[in-house]
Amino acid sequence: MAFSYKPQVPLAIKHGMTKSFINELAKNRITKSYWEECSSSKKIISKENMAILKEMARGGNG
């Protein structure tokens, strides 16, 4: 995606750039195939390894 979301970080759009900004958002929309790929990837990770990954994402040591 062209833009990453960071909580509580403002996003300013320059004057006259709204149309360009909206066009970029439209071009970088997440597709159904993206979610299907994510779902199929999840299936190959064991429940034990998924628990480790979730703990790591929370800042734990795994």
Short mmCIF file of C-alpha atoms in Angstrom, two decimals:
data_model
loop_
_atom_site.label_atom_id
_atom_site.label_comp_id
_atom_site.label_asym_id
_atom_site.label_seq_id
_atom_site.Cartn_x
_atom_site.Cartn_y
_atom_site.Cartn_z
CA MET A 1 0.00 0.00 0.00
CA ALA A 2 1.10 3.53 -0.59
CA PHE A 3 0.18 4.75 2.87
CA SER A 4 0.74 3.07 6.19
CA TYR A 5 -1.51 3.84 9.14
CA LYS A 6 0.11 4.96 12.36
CA PRO A 7 -2.29 5.60 15.23
CA GLN A 8 -2.51 9.20 16.42
CA VAL A 9 -0.29 10.49 13.60
CA PRO A 10 -2.01 13.22 11.56
CA LEU A 11 -2.00 13.05 7.77
CA ALA A 12 -2.00 16.39 5.98
CA ILE A 13 -2.91 16.64 2.31
CA LYS A 14 -1.41 19.61 0.48
CA HIS A 15 -3.83 22.13 -0.97
CA GLY A 16 -4.92 21.03 -4.44
CA MET A 17 -3.72 17.44 -3.95
CA THR A 18 -6.96 15.87 -2.71
CA LYS A 19 -7.85 14.31 -6.08
CA SER A 20 -4.35 12.86 -6.46
CA PHE A 21 -4.49 11.51 -2.90
CA ILE A 22 -7.86 9.82 -3.51
CA ASN A 23 -6.55 8.31 -6.77
CA GLU A 24 -3.56 6.82 -4.90
CA LEU A 25 -5.89 5.33 -2.28
CA ALA A 26 -8.04 3.78 -5.01
CA LYS A 27 -5.00 2.28 -6.78
CA ASN A 28 -3.71 0.70 -3.58
CA ARG A 29 -6.89 -0.86 -2.29
CA ILE A 30 -6.46 -4.34 -0.80
CA THR A 31 -7.97 -6.97 -3.09
CA LYS A 32 -9.92 -10.13 -2.32
CA SER A 33 -6.97 -12.20 -3.57
CA TYR A 34 -4.74 -10.56 -0.94
CA TRP A 35 -7.02 -11.74 1.86
CA GLU A 36 -7.27 -15.21 0.29
CA GLU A 37 -3.47 -15.44 0.21
CA CYS A 38 -3.27 -14.33 3.85
CA SER A 39 -5.86 -16.91 4.83
CA SER A 40 -4.08 -19.74 3.01
CA SER A 41 -0.76 -18.75 4.60
CA LYS A 42 -2.34 -18.92 8.05
CA LYS A 43 -3.41 -22.53 7.47
CA ILE A 44 0.19 -23.79 7.30
CA ILE A 45 1.17 -22.32 10.70
CA SER A 46 0.57 -24.64 13.64
CA LYS A 47 -1.47 -23.40 16.61
CA GLU A 48 1.64 -23.60 18.79
CA ASN A 49 3.72 -21.49 16.39
CA MET A 50 0.83 -19.03 15.99
CA ALA A 51 0.75 -18.56 19.77
CA ILE A 52 4.50 -17.85 19.70
CA LEU A 53 4.07 -15.33 16.87
CA LYS A 54 1.25 -13.57 18.71
CA GLU A 55 3.37 -13.35 21.86
CA MET A 56 6.27 -11.93 19.85
CA ALA A 57 3.94 -9.35 18.29
CA ARG A 58 2.91 -8.27 21.79
CA GLY A 59 6.56 -7.73 22.65
CA GLY A 60 7.21 -11.05 24.41
CA ASN A 61 10.18 -13.31 23.83
CA GLY A 62 8.20 -16.15 22.27
#
